[in-house]
CSV table of C-alpha atoms in Angstrom, one decimal:
chain,number,residue,atom,x,y,z
A,1,MET,CA,-40.1,-29.0,16.2
A,2,MET,CA,-39.8,-27.0,13.0
A,3,LYS,CA,-40.3,-23.8,14.9
A,4,VAL,CA,-37.5,-24.7,17.3
A,5,LEU,CA,-35.2,-25.6,14.4
A,6,GLY,CA,-36.1,-22.4,12.6
A,7,TYR,CA,-35.5,-20.4,15.7
A,8,LEU,CA,-32.1,-22.0,16.3
A,9,ALA,CA,-31.1,-21.4,12.7
A,10,LEU,CA,-32.1,-17.8,12.9
A,11,THR,CA,-30.3,-17.4,16.2
A,12,GLY,CA,-27.2,-18.9,14.7
A,13,LEU,CA,-27.3,-16.6,11.7
A,14,VAL,CA,-27.7,-13.6,13.9
A,15,PHE,CA,-24.8,-14.7,16.1
A,16,VAL,CA,-22.5,-15.3,13.1
A,17,GLY,CA,-23.5,-11.9,11.7
A,18,ALA,CA,-22.8,-10.2,15.0
A,19,LEU,CA,-19.3,-11.9,15.1
A,20,ASN,CA,-18.6,-10.8,11.6
A,21,SER,CA,-19.4,-7.2,12.4
A,22,VAL,CA,-17.3,-7.3,15.6
A,23,PHE,CA,-14.3,-8.6,13.7
A,24,ALA,CA,-14.9,-6.2,10.8
A,25,GLU,CA,-14.9,-3.2,13.2
A,26,GLU,CA,-11.4,-4.3,14.4
A,27,TRP,CA,-9.7,-3.4,11.1
A,28,GLN,CA,-7.9,-0.1,11.3
A,29,THR,CA,-6.0,2.4,9.2
A,30,PRO,CA,-4.2,4.5,11.9
A,31,ARG,CA,-1.7,6.3,9.7
A,32,ILE,CA,-2.7,6.0,6.1
A,33,THR,CA,-6.5,6.6,6.2
A,34,GLY,CA,-8.6,4.2,4.2
A,35,TYR,CA,-5.8,2.1,2.9
A,36,GLY,CA,-3.6,-0.8,4.1
A,37,LYS,CA,-6.1,-2.1,6.7
A,38,VAL,CA,-4.6,-3.8,9.7
A,39,ARG,CA,-6.0,-5.7,12.6
A,40,PRO,CA,-4.4,-5.4,16.1
A,41,TYR,CA,-3.4,-8.4,18.0
A,42,SER,CA,-1.8,-8.7,21.4
A,43,ASP,CA,0.9,-11.2,22.3
A,44,THR,CA,2.2,-11.8,18.8
A,45,ALA,CA,5.6,-12.9,17.6
A,46,VAL,CA,7.9,-10.5,15.9
A,47,TYR,CA,6.2,-7.3,17.0
A,48,PRO,CA,8.0,-4.1,15.8
A,49,GLU,CA,10.1,-2.5,18.5
A,50,ALA,CA,9.1,1.1,19.2
A,51,SER,CA,12.7,2.0,19.9
A,52,GLY,CA,14.0,0.5,16.6
A,53,ASP,CA,15.0,2.2,13.5
A,54,TYR,CA,13.5,0.9,10.3
A,55,LYS,CA,14.7,1.4,6.7
A,56,ILE,CA,12.5,-0.4,4.1
A,57,LEU,CA,12.6,-0.5,0.3
A,58,PHE,CA,9.6,-1.7,-1.7
A,59,ASP,CA,10.2,-2.9,-5.3
A,60,ILE,CA,6.8,-2.5,-6.9
A,61,THR,CA,6.7,-4.4,-10.3
A,62,LYS,CA,3.2,-5.7,-10.7
A,63,ALA,CA,0.1,-4.0,-11.9
A,64,ALA,CA,-3.3,-4.3,-10.2
A,65,ASP,CA,-5.6,-6.9,-11.8
A,66,ALA,CA,-7.7,-4.1,-13.4
A,67,PRO,CA,-7.1,-0.4,-14.1
A,68,GLY,CA,-9.9,0.5,-11.6
A,69,GLN,CA,-8.1,-1.2,-8.7
A,70,ILE,CA,-5.4,0.1,-6.4
A,71,ASN,CA,-2.0,-1.3,-7.0
A,72,PRO,CA,-1.3,-4.0,-4.4
A,73,GLY,CA,2.2,-2.8,-3.9
A,74,PHE,CA,1.0,0.7,-2.7
A,75,GLU,CA,-1.5,-1.1,-0.5
A,76,HIS,CA,1.3,-3.1,1.1
A,77,VAL,CA,3.3,0.1,1.8
A,78,ALA,CA,0.2,1.6,3.5
A,79,ARG,CA,-0.3,-1.6,5.5
A,80,LEU,CA,3.4,-1.5,6.7
A,81,LEU,CA,3.0,2.1,7.9
A,82,ASN,CA,-0.3,1.2,9.6
A,83,LEU,CA,1.3,-1.8,11.3
A,84,PHE,CA,4.1,0.3,12.6
A,85,ALA,CA,1.6,2.9,13.8
A,86,LEU,CA,-0.2,0.2,15.8
A,87,ALA,CA,3.1,-0.8,17.3
A,88,LYS,CA,3.6,2.9,18.4
A,89,VAL,CA,6.9,3.1,16.4
A,90,PRO,CA,7.5,6.9,16.0
A,91,GLU,CA,7.1,8.1,12.5
A,92,ASP,CA,10.7,9.5,12.5
A,93,ARG,CA,12.1,6.1,13.1
A,94,ILE,CA,10.7,4.6,9.9
A,95,LYS,CA,12.1,5.4,6.5
A,96,VAL,CA,10.3,4.0,3.5
A,97,VAL,CA,11.3,4.2,-0.1
A,98,LEU,CA,9.5,2.6,-3.1
A,99,VAL,CA,10.4,2.2,-6.7
A,100,VAL,CA,7.8,1.5,-9.4
A,101,HIS,CA,8.6,-0.2,-12.7
A,102,GLY,CA,7.5,-3.1,-14.9
A,103,SER,CA,3.8,-3.5,-15.3
A,104,ALA,CA,3.1,-1.3,-12.3
A,105,THR,CA,4.4,1.8,-14.1
A,106,PRO,CA,1.0,3.0,-15.3
A,107,ALA,CA,-0.1,3.4,-11.6
A,108,VAL,CA,2.1,6.5,-11.3
A,109,LEU,CA,0.3,8.5,-14.1
A,110,ASP,CA,-1.3,11.7,-13.0
A,111,LYS,CA,-5.1,12.0,-13.0
A,112,THR,CA,-5.4,13.5,-16.5
A,113,TYR,CA,-3.2,11.0,-18.3
A,114,TYR,CA,-4.5,8.0,-16.4
A,115,ARG,CA,-7.9,8.9,-17.6
A,116,LYS,CA,-6.6,9.4,-21.1
A,117,GLN,CA,-5.0,5.9,-21.0
A,118,PHE,CA,-7.7,3.9,-19.2
A,119,GLY,CA,-10.9,6.1,-19.3
A,120,ILE,CA,-11.2,6.3,-15.5
A,121,VAL,CA,-9.8,8.2,-12.6
A,122,ASN,CA,-6.5,6.9,-11.3
A,123,PRO,CA,-7.5,4.8,-8.2
A,124,ASN,CA,-3.9,5.2,-6.9
A,125,ALA,CA,-3.8,9.0,-6.8
A,126,GLN,CA,-5.1,9.6,-3.3
A,127,LEU,CA,-3.0,6.8,-1.8
A,128,ILE,CA,0.1,8.1,-3.5
A,129,THR,CA,-0.6,11.5,-2.0
A,130,GLN,CA,-1.0,10.1,1.5
A,131,LEU,CA,2.2,8.0,1.1
A,132,ALA,CA,4.1,11.1,0.1
A,133,GLU,CA,2.6,13.1,3.0
A,134,ALA,CA,3.7,10.3,5.3
A,135,GLY,CA,7.2,10.8,4.2
A,136,VAL,CA,7.6,7.9,1.8
A,137,THR,CA,10.0,8.5,-1.0
A,138,LEU,CA,8.4,7.5,-4.3
A,139,TYR,CA,10.4,6.8,-7.4
A,140,VAL,CA,9.5,5.6,-10.9
A,141,CYS,CA,12.0,3.9,-13.2
A,142,GLY,CA,12.9,6.1,-16.1
A,143,GLN,CA,13.6,3.1,-18.3
A,144,ALA,CA,10.1,1.8,-17.6
A,145,LEU,CA,8.7,5.2,-18.6
A,146,ALA,CA,10.6,5.0,-21.8
A,147,GLN,CA,9.4,1.5,-22.5
A,148,TYR,CA,5.8,2.6,-22.0
A,149,HIS,CA,6.4,5.8,-24.1
A,150,TYR,CA,5.2,8.0,-21.2
A,151,PRO,CA,6.4,11.6,-21.3
A,152,LEU,CA,7.8,12.9,-18.0
A,153,ASP,CA,4.9,15.4,-17.6
A,154,TRP,CA,2.4,12.6,-17.4
A,155,ILE,CA,3.7,11.5,-14.0
A,156,ASN,CA,2.0,12.2,-10.7
A,157,GLY,CA,3.7,15.2,-9.0
A,158,ASP,CA,4.5,13.1,-5.9
A,159,ILE,CA,6.7,10.7,-7.9
A,160,THR,CA,10.4,11.3,-8.5
A,161,LEU,CA,12.0,10.2,-11.7
A,162,ALA,CA,14.9,7.8,-11.2
A,163,LEU,CA,17.4,6.7,-13.8
A,164,ALA,CA,16.3,3.1,-13.3
A,165,ALA,CA,14.9,0.8,-10.7
A,166,LEU,CA,18.2,-1.1,-11.3
A,167,THR,CA,20.0,1.9,-9.8
A,168,VAL,CA,17.6,2.7,-7.0
A,169,LEU,CA,17.5,-0.8,-5.5
A,170,PRO,CA,21.3,-1.3,-5.0
A,171,ALA,CA,21.8,2.3,-3.9
A,172,TYR,CA,19.3,2.0,-1.0
A,173,GLN,CA,20.3,-1.5,-0.1
A,174,ARG,CA,23.9,-0.2,0.3
A,175,GLN,CA,22.4,2.3,2.8
A,176,GLY,CA,21.0,-0.6,4.9
A,177,TYR,CA,17.4,-0.7,3.5
A,178,SER,CA,15.6,-4.0,3.7
A,179,LEU,CA,14.1,-5.0,0.4
A,180,ILE,CA,10.5,-6.1,0.1
A,181,PRO,CA,9.7,-7.2,-3.4
A,182,GLN,CA,6.1,-6.7,-4.6
């Protein structure tokens, strides 16, 4: 009896492990490699229309939980681009803008100055590069830079200085961008 129970328990564990590996393999990053994992589903509600035009504005205000972690706002931008890639929305039909301010501001430091501030490589640097290469417009709030006492030459080269997040947000919303706060 004990052998049978042991066999059943082992079989159950193997089955659960196999299911976990099957589901884990379904996560994808079709446009932003290695970031913003998405899982495809069929027959879902509110699926992006491939023929639609999308203008999306991310307001990134929160820092990651620790300096060695990727900013969750950047991760969400990557996830959005990956979701639209899964839906076969052409890249030229998606316009994405993000503005970084508040406690998220240190995430836009270049590699040298991030290391100077936190003693580690900026975990956001590769993702910022991929987002820029994907056509995302990336801004940092000049007022936040001043508040943090960061000189302009400390900022990642893929980031554009804006006067303020308070000017970026209404400017893009007036152009029809949908706001996604982070």
